[in-house]
PDB file of C-alpha atoms and ligand atoms in Angstrom:
ATOM      1  CA  UNK V   1      46.257 109.848 256.125  1.00 95.00           C
ATOM      2  CA  UNK V   2      44.393 112.815 254.572  1.00 97.00           C
ATOM      3  CA  UNK V   3      45.327 113.455 250.937  1.00 97.00           C
ATOM      4  CA  UNK V   4      45.733 116.944 249.643  1.00 98.00           C
ATOM      5  CA  UNK V   5      44.043 116.381 246.183  1.00 98.00           C
ATOM      6  CA  UNK V   6      44.294 119.856 244.419  1.00 98.00           C
ATOM      7  CA  UNK V   7      44.799 123.572 244.867  1.00 98.00           C
ATOM      8  CA  UNK V   8      42.399 126.362 243.513  1.00 98.00           C
ATOM      9  CA  UNK V   9      43.430 130.010 243.236  1.00 98.00           C
ATOM     10  CA  UNK V  10      40.231 132.242 242.510  1.00 98.00           C
ATOM     11  CA  UNK V  11      39.491 135.791 242.571  1.00 97.00           C
ATOM     12  CA  UNK V  12      36.782 137.330 244.717  1.00 96.00           C
ATOM     13  CA  UNK V  13      34.689 140.451 244.495  1.00 94.00           C
ATOM     14  CA  UNK V  14      31.325 141.781 245.944  1.00 93.00           C
ATOM     15  CA  UNK V  15      29.793 142.024 242.466  1.00 93.00           C
ATOM     16  CA  UNK V  16      30.610 138.390 241.633  1.00 95.00           C
ATOM     17  CA  UNK V  17      28.185 137.455 244.568  1.00 95.00           C
ATOM     18  CA  UNK V  18      25.417 139.805 244.009  1.00 94.00           C
ATOM     19  CA  UNK V  19      25.284 139.184 240.257  1.00 95.00           C
ATOM     20  CA  UNK V  20      25.070 135.420 241.067  1.00 95.00           C
ATOM     21  CA  UNK V  21      22.054 136.145 243.087  1.00 94.00           C
ATOM     22  CA  UNK V  22      20.468 138.385 240.610  1.00 93.00           C
ATOM     23  CA  UNK V  23      21.021 135.883 237.968  1.00 93.00           C
ATOM     24  CA  UNK V  24      18.337 133.606 239.322  1.00 82.00           C
ATOM     25  CA  UNK V  25      21.207 131.158 240.347  1.00 75.00           C
ATOM     26  CA  UNK V  26      22.998 130.997 237.202  1.00 79.00           C
ATOM     27  CA  UNK V  27      20.367 131.281 234.508  1.00 85.00           C
ATOM     28  CA  UNK V  28      20.301 134.865 233.696  1.00 91.00           C
ATOM     29  CA  UNK V  29      23.657 136.811 233.745  1.00 95.00           C
ATOM     30  CA  UNK V  30      24.427 140.165 231.912  1.00 95.00           C
ATOM     31  CA  UNK V  31      26.982 139.453 229.281  1.00 94.00           C
ATOM     32  CA  UNK V  32      30.064 140.404 231.148  1.00 94.00           C
ATOM     33  CA  UNK V  33      29.276 138.075 233.954  1.00 95.00           C
ATOM     34  CA  UNK V  34      28.112 135.267 231.775  1.00 96.00           C
ATOM     35  CA  UNK V  35      31.613 134.969 230.525  1.00 96.00           C
ATOM     36  CA  UNK V  36      32.729 134.506 234.034  1.00 96.00           C
ATOM     37  CA  UNK V  37      30.014 131.994 234.954  1.00 97.00           C
ATOM     38  CA  UNK V  38      30.762 130.031 231.764  1.00 96.00           C
ATOM     39  CA  UNK V  39      34.448 130.014 232.421  1.00 97.00           C
ATOM     40  CA  UNK V  40      33.888 128.648 236.059  1.00 97.00           C
ATOM     41  CA  UNK V  41      31.812 125.694 234.742  1.00 97.00           C
ATOM     42  CA  UNK V  42      34.886 123.542 234.154  1.00 97.00           C
ATOM     43  CA  UNK V  43      35.910 124.265 237.744  1.00 98.00           C
ATOM     44  CA  UNK V  44      32.467 123.303 239.092  1.00 98.00           C
ATOM     45  CA  UNK V  45      32.710 120.086 237.256  1.00 98.00           C
ATOM     46  CA  UNK V  46      36.358 119.302 238.245  1.00 98.00           C
ATOM     47  CA  UNK V  47      35.844 120.020 241.798  1.00 98.00           C
ATOM     48  CA  UNK V  48      32.648 117.810 241.727  1.00 98.00           C
ATOM     49  CA  UNK V  49      34.794 115.028 240.413  1.00 98.00           C
ATOM     50  CA  UNK V  50      37.471 115.465 242.806  1.00 98.00           C
ATOM     51  CA  UNK V  51      34.839 115.623 245.597  1.00 98.00           C
ATOM     52  CA  UNK V  52      36.836 117.068 248.479  1.00 98.00           C
ATOM     53  CA  UNK V  53      35.660 116.165 251.949  1.00 98.00           C
ATOM     54  CA  UNK V  54      37.225 119.307 253.414  1.00 98.00           C
ATOM     55  CA  UNK V  55      38.297 122.783 251.902  1.00 98.00           C
ATOM     56  CA  UNK V  56      41.000 124.816 253.475  1.00 98.00           C
ATOM     57  CA  UNK V  57      40.602 128.523 252.412  1.00 98.00           C
ATOM     58  CA  UNK V  58      43.167 131.277 252.636  1.00 98.00           C
ATOM     59  CA  UNK V  59      41.296 134.555 252.189  1.00 98.00           C
ATOM     60  CA  UNK V  60      41.144 138.139 253.474  1.00 97.00           C
ATOM     61  CA  UNK V  61      38.371 139.746 255.289  1.00 97.00           C
ATOM     62  CA  UNK V  62      37.463 143.220 254.119  1.00 96.00           C
ATOM     63  CA  UNK V  63      36.904 144.992 257.434  1.00 96.00           C
ATOM     64  CA  UNK V  64      33.542 143.152 257.807  1.00 97.00           C
ATOM     65  CA  UNK V  65      34.270 140.774 260.595  1.00 97.00           C
ATOM     66  CA  UNK V  66      37.397 142.344 261.842  1.00 97.00           C
ATOM     67  CA  UNK V  67      37.956 145.977 262.322  1.00 95.00           C
ATOM     68  CA  UNK V  68      40.924 148.240 262.487  1.00 94.00           C
ATOM     69  CA  UNK V  69      41.110 148.334 266.261  1.00 94.00           C
ATOM     70  CA  UNK V  70      42.238 144.807 266.326  1.00 93.00           C
ATOM     71  CA  UNK V  71      43.148 143.388 262.809  1.00 96.00           C
ATOM     72  CA  UNK V  72      45.108 140.168 263.084  1.00 97.00           C
ATOM     73  CA  UNK V  73      47.803 139.001 260.601  1.00 97.00           C
ATOM     74  CA  UNK V  74      46.466 135.538 260.604  1.00 98.00           C
ATOM     75  CA  UNK V  75      43.086 134.395 262.136  1.00 98.00           C
ATOM     76  CA  UNK V  76      41.853 130.765 261.872  1.00 98.00           C
ATOM     77  CA  UNK V  77      38.282 129.777 262.113  1.00 98.00           C
ATOM     78  CA  UNK V  78      37.742 126.625 264.106  1.00 98.00           C
ATOM     79  CA  UNK V  79      33.979 126.530 264.608  1.00 97.00           C
ATOM     80  CA  UNK V  80      31.272 124.268 263.326  1.00 98.00           C
ATOM     81  CA  UNK V  81      29.696 126.992 261.265  1.00 98.00           C
ATOM     82  CA  UNK V  82      30.754 130.171 259.579  1.00 98.00           C
ATOM     83  CA  UNK V  83      27.937 132.659 259.089  1.00 98.00           C
ATOM     84  CA  UNK V  84      27.754 135.175 256.443  1.00 98.00           C
ATOM     85  CA  UNK V  85      28.486 138.614 257.659  1.00 97.00           C
ATOM     86  CA  UNK V  86      26.292 141.467 256.462  1.00 96.00           C
ATOM     87  CA  UNK V  87      28.503 143.714 254.356  1.00 96.00           C
ATOM     88  CA  UNK V  88      25.989 146.689 254.440  1.00 93.00           C
ATOM     89  CA  UNK V  89      23.572 145.590 251.748  1.00 90.00           C
ATOM     90  CA  UNK V  90      21.568 142.913 253.877  1.00 94.00           C
ATOM     91  CA  UNK V  91      22.210 139.298 253.892  1.00 97.00           C
ATOM     92  CA  UNK V  92      22.446 137.489 250.530  1.00 96.00           C
ATOM     93  CA  UNK V  93      20.331 134.298 249.709  1.00 95.00           C
ATOM     94  CA  UNK V  94      23.273 131.840 250.295  1.00 95.00           C
ATOM     95  CA  UNK V  95      23.922 129.258 252.792  1.00 96.00           C
ATOM     96  CA  UNK V  96      26.445 129.446 255.718  1.00 97.00           C
ATOM     97  CA  UNK V  97      29.634 127.445 255.542  1.00 98.00           C
ATOM     98  CA  UNK V  98      29.851 124.360 257.671  1.00 98.00           C
ATOM     99  CA  UNK V  99      32.973 123.772 259.721  1.00 98.00           C
ATOM    100  CA  UNK V 100      34.771 120.827 261.117  1.00 98.00           C
ATOM    101  CA  UNK V 101      36.280 121.595 264.518  1.00 98.00           C
ATOM    102  CA  UNK V 102      38.360 118.359 264.253  1.00 98.00           C
ATOM    103  CA  UNK V 103      40.220 120.067 261.220  1.00 98.00           C
ATOM    104  CA  UNK V 104      40.041 123.488 262.863  1.00 98.00           C
ATOM    105  CA  UNK V 105      41.757 122.313 266.083  1.00 98.00           C
ATOM    106  CA  UNK V 106      44.325 120.320 263.974  1.00 98.00           C
ATOM    107  CA  UNK V 107      45.258 123.353 262.191  1.00 98.00           C
ATOM    108  CA  UNK V 108      45.406 125.476 265.036  1.00 98.00           C
ATOM    109  CA  UNK V 109      47.564 123.213 267.160  1.00 98.00           C
ATOM    110  CA  UNK V 110      49.926 122.394 264.240  1.00 98.00           C
ATOM    111  CA  UNK V 111      50.315 125.957 262.941  1.00 98.00           C
ATOM    112  CA  UNK V 112      51.114 127.233 266.408  1.00 98.00           C
ATOM    113  CA  UNK V 113      53.539 124.302 266.825  1.00 98.00           C
ATOM    114  CA  UNK V 114      55.353 125.570 263.776  1.00 98.00           C
ATOM    115  CA  UNK V 115      55.465 129.196 265.257  1.00 97.00           C
ATOM    116  CA  UNK V 116      52.505 130.872 263.476  1.00 97.00           C
ATOM    117  CA  UNK V 117      50.993 133.221 265.993  1.00 95.00           C
ATOM    118  CA  UNK V 118      47.419 132.926 265.155  1.00 96.00           C
ATOM    119  CA  UNK V 119      44.213 134.561 266.333  1.00 98.00           C
ATOM    120  CA  UNK V 120      41.932 131.514 266.895  1.00 98.00           C
ATOM    121  CA  UNK V 121      38.264 132.262 266.269  1.00 98.00           C
ATOM    122  CA  UNK V 122      35.305 130.161 267.411  1.00 96.00           C
ATOM    123  CA  UNK V 123      32.598 132.300 265.914  1.00 96.00           C
ATOM    124  CA  UNK V 124      33.950 133.822 262.652  1.00 97.00           C
ATOM    125  CA  UNK V 125      31.787 135.351 260.168  1.00 98.00           C
ATOM    126  CA  UNK V 126      32.928 135.528 256.377  1.00 98.00           C
ATOM    127  CA  UNK V 127      32.436 137.908 253.754  1.00 98.00           C
ATOM    128  CA  UNK V 128      32.481 138.044 249.847  1.00 97.00           C
ATOM    129  CA  UNK V 129      36.188 136.894 250.228  1.00 97.00           C
ATOM    130  CA  UNK V 130      34.766 133.317 250.406  1.00 98.00           C
ATOM    131  CA  UNK V 131      31.066 133.542 249.573  1.00 98.00           C
ATOM    132  CA  UNK V 132      31.405 135.437 246.393  1.00 97.00           C
ATOM    133  CA  UNK V 133      32.907 132.492 244.366  1.00 98.00           C
ATOM    134  CA  UNK V 134      31.665 129.547 246.232  1.00 98.00           C
ATOM    135  CA  UNK V 135      28.381 129.125 244.209  1.00 96.00           C
ATOM    136  CA  UNK V 136      30.283 129.141 240.973  1.00 97.00           C
ATOM    137  CA  UNK V 137      32.440 126.152 241.979  1.00 98.00           C
ATOM    138  CA  UNK V 138      29.919 124.062 243.998  1.00 97.00           C
ATOM    139  CA  UNK V 139      26.216 123.647 244.570  1.00 92.00           C
ATOM    140  CA  UNK V 140      24.609 124.296 247.914  1.00 92.00           C
ATOM    141  CA  UNK V 141      24.037 122.668 250.207  1.00 95.00           C
ATOM    142  CA  UNK V 142      27.834 122.899 250.228  1.00 98.00           C
ATOM    143  CA  UNK V 143      29.213 119.339 249.880  1.00 98.00           C
ATOM    144  CA  UNK V 144      32.284 119.846 252.025  1.00 98.00           C
ATOM    145  CA  UNK V 145      33.311 121.367 255.295  1.00 98.00           C
ATOM    146  CA  UNK V 146      35.590 124.476 255.439  1.00 98.00           C
ATOM    147  CA  UNK V 147      38.308 125.788 257.405  1.00 98.00           C
ATOM    148  CA  UNK V 148      38.983 129.596 256.722  1.00 98.00           C
ATOM    149  CA  UNK V 149      42.260 131.325 257.418  1.00 98.00           C
ATOM    150  CA  UNK V 150      42.011 135.105 257.217  1.00 98.00           C
ATOM    151  CA  UNK V 151      45.193 136.901 256.209  1.00 98.00           C
ATOM    152  CA  UNK V 152      45.605 140.778 256.693  1.00 97.00           C
ATOM    153  CA  UNK V 153      45.630 142.235 253.185  1.00 95.00           C
ATOM    154  CA  UNK V 154      43.976 145.499 254.486  1.00 92.00           C
ATOM    155  CA  UNK V 155      46.485 147.492 256.200  1.00 91.00           C
ATOM    156  CA  UNK V 156      50.157 147.895 256.449  1.00 91.00           C
ATOM    157  CA  UNK V 157      52.279 146.115 257.807  1.00 94.00           C
ATOM    158  CA  UNK V 158      51.127 143.132 255.751  1.00 93.00           C
ATOM    159  CA  UNK V 159      52.759 139.811 255.939  1.00 95.00           C
ATOM    160  CA  UNK V 160      55.560 139.560 253.421  1.00 94.00           C
ATOM    161  CA  UNK V 161      55.133 137.152 250.515  1.00 94.00           C
ATOM    162  CA  UNK V 162      57.754 134.925 251.789  1.00 96.00           C
ATOM    163  CA  UNK V 163      55.717 134.414 255.076  1.00 97.00           C
ATOM    164  CA  UNK V 164      52.848 133.068 252.825  1.00 97.00           C
ATOM    165  CA  UNK V 165      55.268 130.742 251.102  1.00 98.00           C
ATOM    166  CA  UNK V 166      56.354 129.546 254.632  1.00 98.00           C
ATOM    167  CA  UNK V 167      52.668 129.199 255.517  1.00 98.00           C
ATOM    168  CA  UNK V 168      51.911 127.152 252.450  1.00 98.00           C
ATOM    169  CA  UNK V 169      54.725 124.765 253.211  1.00 98.00           C
ATOM    170  CA  UNK V 170      53.269 124.247 256.692  1.00 98.00           C
ATOM    171  CA  UNK V 171      49.665 123.994 255.554  1.00 98.00           C
ATOM    172  CA  UNK V 172      50.758 121.138 253.183  1.00 98.00           C
ATOM    173  CA  UNK V 173      52.670 119.226 255.826  1.00 98.00           C
ATOM    174  CA  UNK V 174      49.612 119.524 258.200  1.00 98.00           C
ATOM    175  CA  UNK V 175      47.026 118.408 255.895  1.00 98.00           C
ATOM    176  CA  UNK V 176      49.118 115.281 254.921  1.00 97.00           C
ATOM    177  CA  UNK V 177      50.020 114.520 258.540  1.00 97.00           C
ATOM    178  CA  UNK V 178      46.289 114.041 259.818  1.00 98.00           C
ATOM    179  CA  UNK V 179      45.470 110.516 260.152  1.00 97.00           C
ATOM    180  CA  UNK V 180      41.788 110.515 258.716  1.00 98.00           C
ATOM    181  CA  UNK V 181      40.827 109.192 255.425  1.00 98.00           C
ATOM    182  CA  UNK V 182      39.746 112.323 253.852  1.00 98.00           C
ATOM    183  CA  UNK V 183      40.487 114.512 250.666  1.00 98.00           C
ATOM    184  CA  UNK V 184      41.317 118.122 251.199  1.00 98.00           C
ATOM    185  CA  UNK V 185      41.147 120.977 248.562  1.00 98.00           C
ATOM    186  CA  UNK V 186      43.160 123.996 249.420  1.00 98.00           C
ATOM    187  CA  UNK V 187      41.838 127.219 248.110  1.00 98.00           C
ATOM    188  CA  UNK V 188      43.466 130.647 248.001  1.00 98.00           C
ATOM    189  CA  UNK V 189      41.373 133.501 246.971  1.00 98.00           C
ATOM    190  CA  UNK V 190      42.231 137.427 246.352  1.00 93.00           C
ATOM    191  CA  UNK V 191      42.853 139.824 243.602  1.00 85.00           C
ATOM    192  CA  UNK V 192      43.288 139.593 240.732  1.00 93.00           C
ATOM    193  CA  UNK V 193      44.245 142.983 239.370  1.00 88.00           C
ATOM    194  CA  UNK V 194      42.052 145.876 240.957  1.00 84.00           C
ATOM    195  CA  UNK V 195      42.375 149.100 242.695  1.00 85.00           C
ATOM    196  CA  UNK V 196      39.469 150.480 244.715  1.00 79.00           C
ATOM    197  CA  UNK V 197      40.945 153.722 246.151  1.00 79.00           C
ATOM    198  CA  UNK V 198      42.815 156.814 245.208  1.00 83.00           C
ATOM    199  CA  UNK V 199      43.487 158.309 241.734  1.00 80.00           C
ATOM    200  CA  UNK V 200      43.987 155.057 240.085  1.00 85.00           C
ATOM    201  CA  UNK V 201      40.519 153.661 241.027  1.00 83.00           C
ATOM    202  CA  UNK V 202      39.213 151.017 238.562  1.00 80.00           C
ATOM    203  CA  UNK V 203      42.848 150.163 237.351  1.00 79.00           C
ATOM    204  CA  UNK V 204      42.886 146.459 236.296  1.00 83.00           C
ATOM    205  CA  UNK V 205      45.229 144.679 234.015  1.00 88.00           C
ATOM    206  CA  UNK V 206      43.869 141.459 232.427  1.00 90.00           C
ATOM    207  CA  UNK V 207      47.037 140.662 230.681  1.00 94.00           C
ATOM    208  CA  UNK V 208      48.987 140.754 233.835  1.00 94.00           C
ATOM    209  CA  UNK V 209      46.199 138.427 235.296  1.00 95.00           C
ATOM    210  CA  UNK V 210      46.840 136.025 232.476  1.00 97.00           C
ATOM    211  CA  UNK V 211      50.490 135.959 232.884  1.00 97.00           C
ATOM    212  CA  UNK V 212      50.249 135.455 236.610  1.00 97.00           C
ATOM    213  CA  UNK V 213      47.849 132.414 236.118  1.00 97.00           C
ATOM    214  CA  UNK V 214      50.362 131.030 233.449  1.00 97.00           C
ATOM    215  CA  UNK V 215      53.306 131.361 235.709  1.00 97.00           C
ATOM    216  CA  UNK V 216      51.807 130.058 239.051  1.00 97.00           C
ATOM    217  CA  UNK V 217      52.014 126.358 238.266  1.00 97.00           C
ATOM    218  CA  UNK V 218      55.434 125.926 236.559  1.00 97.00           C
ATOM    219  CA  UNK V 219      57.325 129.009 237.657  1.00 96.00           C
ATOM    220  CA  UNK V 220      56.133 129.980 241.092  1.00 96.00           C
ATOM    221  CA  UNK V 221      59.578 130.700 242.282  1.00 95.00           C
ATOM    222  CA  UNK V 222      59.821 133.637 240.071  1.00 95.00           C
ATOM    223  CA  UNK V 223      56.636 135.166 241.377  1.00 96.00           C
ATOM    224  CA  UNK V 224      57.711 134.821 244.930  1.00 96.00           C
ATOM    225  CA  UNK V 225      60.900 137.008 244.198  1.00 92.00           C
ATOM    226  CA  UNK V 226      58.957 139.985 242.864  1.00 93.00           C
ATOM    227  CA  UNK V 227      58.310 142.701 245.345  1.00 92.00           C
ATOM    228  CA  UNK V 228      54.754 143.183 246.488  1.00 90.00           C
ATOM    229  CA  UNK V 229      55.014 146.723 245.425  1.00 92.00           C
ATOM    230  CA  UNK V 230      55.671 145.655 241.794  1.00 93.00           C
ATOM    231  CA  UNK V 231      52.305 143.764 241.848  1.00 92.00           C
ATOM    232  CA  UNK V 232      50.642 146.660 243.147  1.00 89.00           C
ATOM    233  CA  UNK V 233      52.185 149.089 240.483  1.00 91.00           C
ATOM    234  CA  UNK V 234      51.336 146.667 237.682  1.00 84.00           C
ATOM    235  CA  UNK V 235      48.008 145.379 238.864  1.00 85.00           C
ATOM    236  CA  UNK V 236      46.725 147.878 241.309  1.00 88.00           C
ATOM    237  CA  UNK V 237      47.025 148.073 245.018  1.00 86.00           C
ATOM    238  CA  UNK V 238      44.504 145.264 245.865  1.00 88.00           C
ATOM    239  CA  UNK V 239      46.705 142.999 243.348  1.00 89.00           C
ATOM    240  CA  UNK V 240      48.674 142.464 246.677  1.00 91.00           C
ATOM    241  CA  UNK V 241      46.063 139.932 247.588  1.00 95.00           C
ATOM    242  CA  UNK V 242      47.562 137.637 244.830  1.00 96.00           C
ATOM    243  CA  UNK V 243      50.414 136.833 247.331  1.00 96.00           C
ATOM    244  CA  UNK V 244      48.015 134.737 249.271  1.00 97.00           C
ATOM    245  CA  UNK V 245      47.889 132.373 246.191  1.00 98.00           C
ATOM    246  CA  UNK V 246      51.642 131.494 246.968  1.00 98.00           C
ATOM    247  CA  UNK V 247      50.411 129.596 250.163  1.00 98.00           C
ATOM    248  CA  UNK V 248      48.272 127.473 248.075  1.00 98.00           C
ATOM    249  CA  UNK V 249      50.891 126.785 245.402  1.00 98.00           C
ATOM    250  CA  UNK V 250      53.488 125.819 247.882  1.00 98.00           C
ATOM    251  CA  UNK V 251      51.191 123.623 249.838  1.00 98.00           C
ATOM    252  CA  UNK V 252      50.999 121.312 246.823  1.00 98.00           C
ATOM    253  CA  UNK V 253      54.693 120.567 246.514  1.00 97.00           C
ATOM    254  CA  UNK V 254      57.491 121.221 244.110  1.00 95.00           C
ATOM    255  CA  UNK V 255      55.786 119.983 240.938  1.00 96.00           C
ATOM    256  CA  UNK V 256      52.262 120.561 239.813  1.00 97.00           C
ATOM    257  CA  UNK V 257      50.072 120.094 236.859  1.00 97.00           C
ATOM    258  CA  UNK V 258      47.931 122.992 235.743  1.00 97.00           C
ATOM    259  CA  UNK V 259      44.415 121.440 235.143  1.00 97.00           C
ATOM    260  CA  UNK V 260      42.564 124.602 234.116  1.00 98.00           C
ATOM    261  CA  UNK V 261      43.175 128.516 233.922  1.00 97.00           C
ATOM    262  CA  UNK V 262      40.846 131.096 232.946  1.00 97.00           C
ATOM    263  CA  UNK V 263      40.518 134.915 233.204  1.00 96.00           C
ATOM    264  CA  UNK V 264      38.172 137.635 232.315  1.00 96.00           C
ATOM    265  CA  UNK V 265      37.449 141.270 233.274  1.00 91.00           C
ATOM    266  CA  UNK V 266      33.676 141.922 233.828  1.00 89.00           C
ATOM    267  CA  UNK V 267      34.027 145.079 235.957  1.00 84.00           C
ATOM    268  CA  UNK V 268      36.286 146.772 238.289  1.00 83.00           C
ATOM    269  CA  UNK V 269      38.171 143.587 239.337  1.00 88.00           C
ATOM    270  CA  UNK V 270      40.201 141.183 237.177  1.00 91.00           C
ATOM    271  CA  UNK V 271      38.475 137.764 237.610  1.00 95.00           C
ATOM    272  CA  UNK V 272      40.499 134.609 237.151  1.00 97.00           C
ATOM    273  CA  UNK V 273      41.288 131.140 238.350  1.00 98.00           C
ATOM    274  CA  UNK V 274      43.626 128.270 238.159  1.00 98.00           C
ATOM    275  CA  UNK V 275      43.311 124.741 239.242  1.00 98.00           C
ATOM    276  CA  UNK V 276      46.578 122.873 239.979  1.00 98.00           C
ATOM    277  CA  UNK V 277      47.185 119.237 241.099  1.00 98.00           C
ATOM    278  CA  UNK V 278      50.249 118.050 242.917  1.00 97.00           C
ATOM    279  CA  UNK V 279      52.448 115.801 240.765  1.00 93.00           C
ATOM    280  CA  UNK V 280      53.684 112.693 242.240  1.00 77.00           C
ATOM    281  CA  UNK V 281      57.448 112.207 242.294  1.00 68.00           C
ATOM    282  CA  UNK V 282      58.620 109.727 239.387  1.00 64.00           C
ATOM    283  CA  UNK V 283      57.850 106.108 239.972  1.00 62.00           C
ATOM    284  CA  UNK V 284      55.321 106.856 242.771  1.00 60.00           C
ATOM    285  CA  UNK V 285      51.796 105.696 242.121  1.00 56.00           C
ATOM    286  CA  UNK V 286      49.031 107.893 243.232  1.00 53.00           C
TER     287      UNK V 286
HETATM  288 FE1  FE2 O 301      39.621 141.125 248.367  1.00 86.77          FE
END
């Protein structure tokens, strides 16, 4: 059976990607982004050691592939390639993602069987929601295939946090139920604190970001009970994207170990990451 080996929560931002490109692939960052690059080296090494075969990514599109005429609550990509979408500044010098339709169809069938009403996309393009952080944690050519699940975090009504908890439980079950000998990493990406519109433009809260990273592993239930409006009040409106991290956390099971956490605030958006590993029940050898 497939094995869910770890979960990664990580923030994304357009600048994270373009700064990587300008840095000559990690060799020459401005000081504020050097901190982020240095802080993600441990993730890069850990994920290299974990060597996942497949990565399931819960993220949000930013009106780059989808538009407001038809904005799905959940959209699953099942193609064999996920090309980069042009976000208005031309294409970045970064490789597209390789899909695995075997995994994609498995997720589609099993999520619909659990009453998740999905948009199922054969030709989904992805934006900085995935491609901005990818080069910080893995080296191209990407050493794993990817299944992306886009969640509406753009307009009301957004899915309730509890819906993402339910989604995460299903994702964990679905991964562990597939009869293949593969290792799977679950990633949720969004946030952290930031606000990119209105009178509070530029608001971020690194102290809140740190607290969230500390709590997600051992005290996730507390986070689930906080109204999303409170995340938006404390961390800016786009901090609502942190609710997607709940799905990753729940997919791992009741108990987890926090392997690494890190956050900084380079510009506009609080940047952070946490790597979690499922803890085997007492007496069960991994
Ligand atoms: Fe975002």
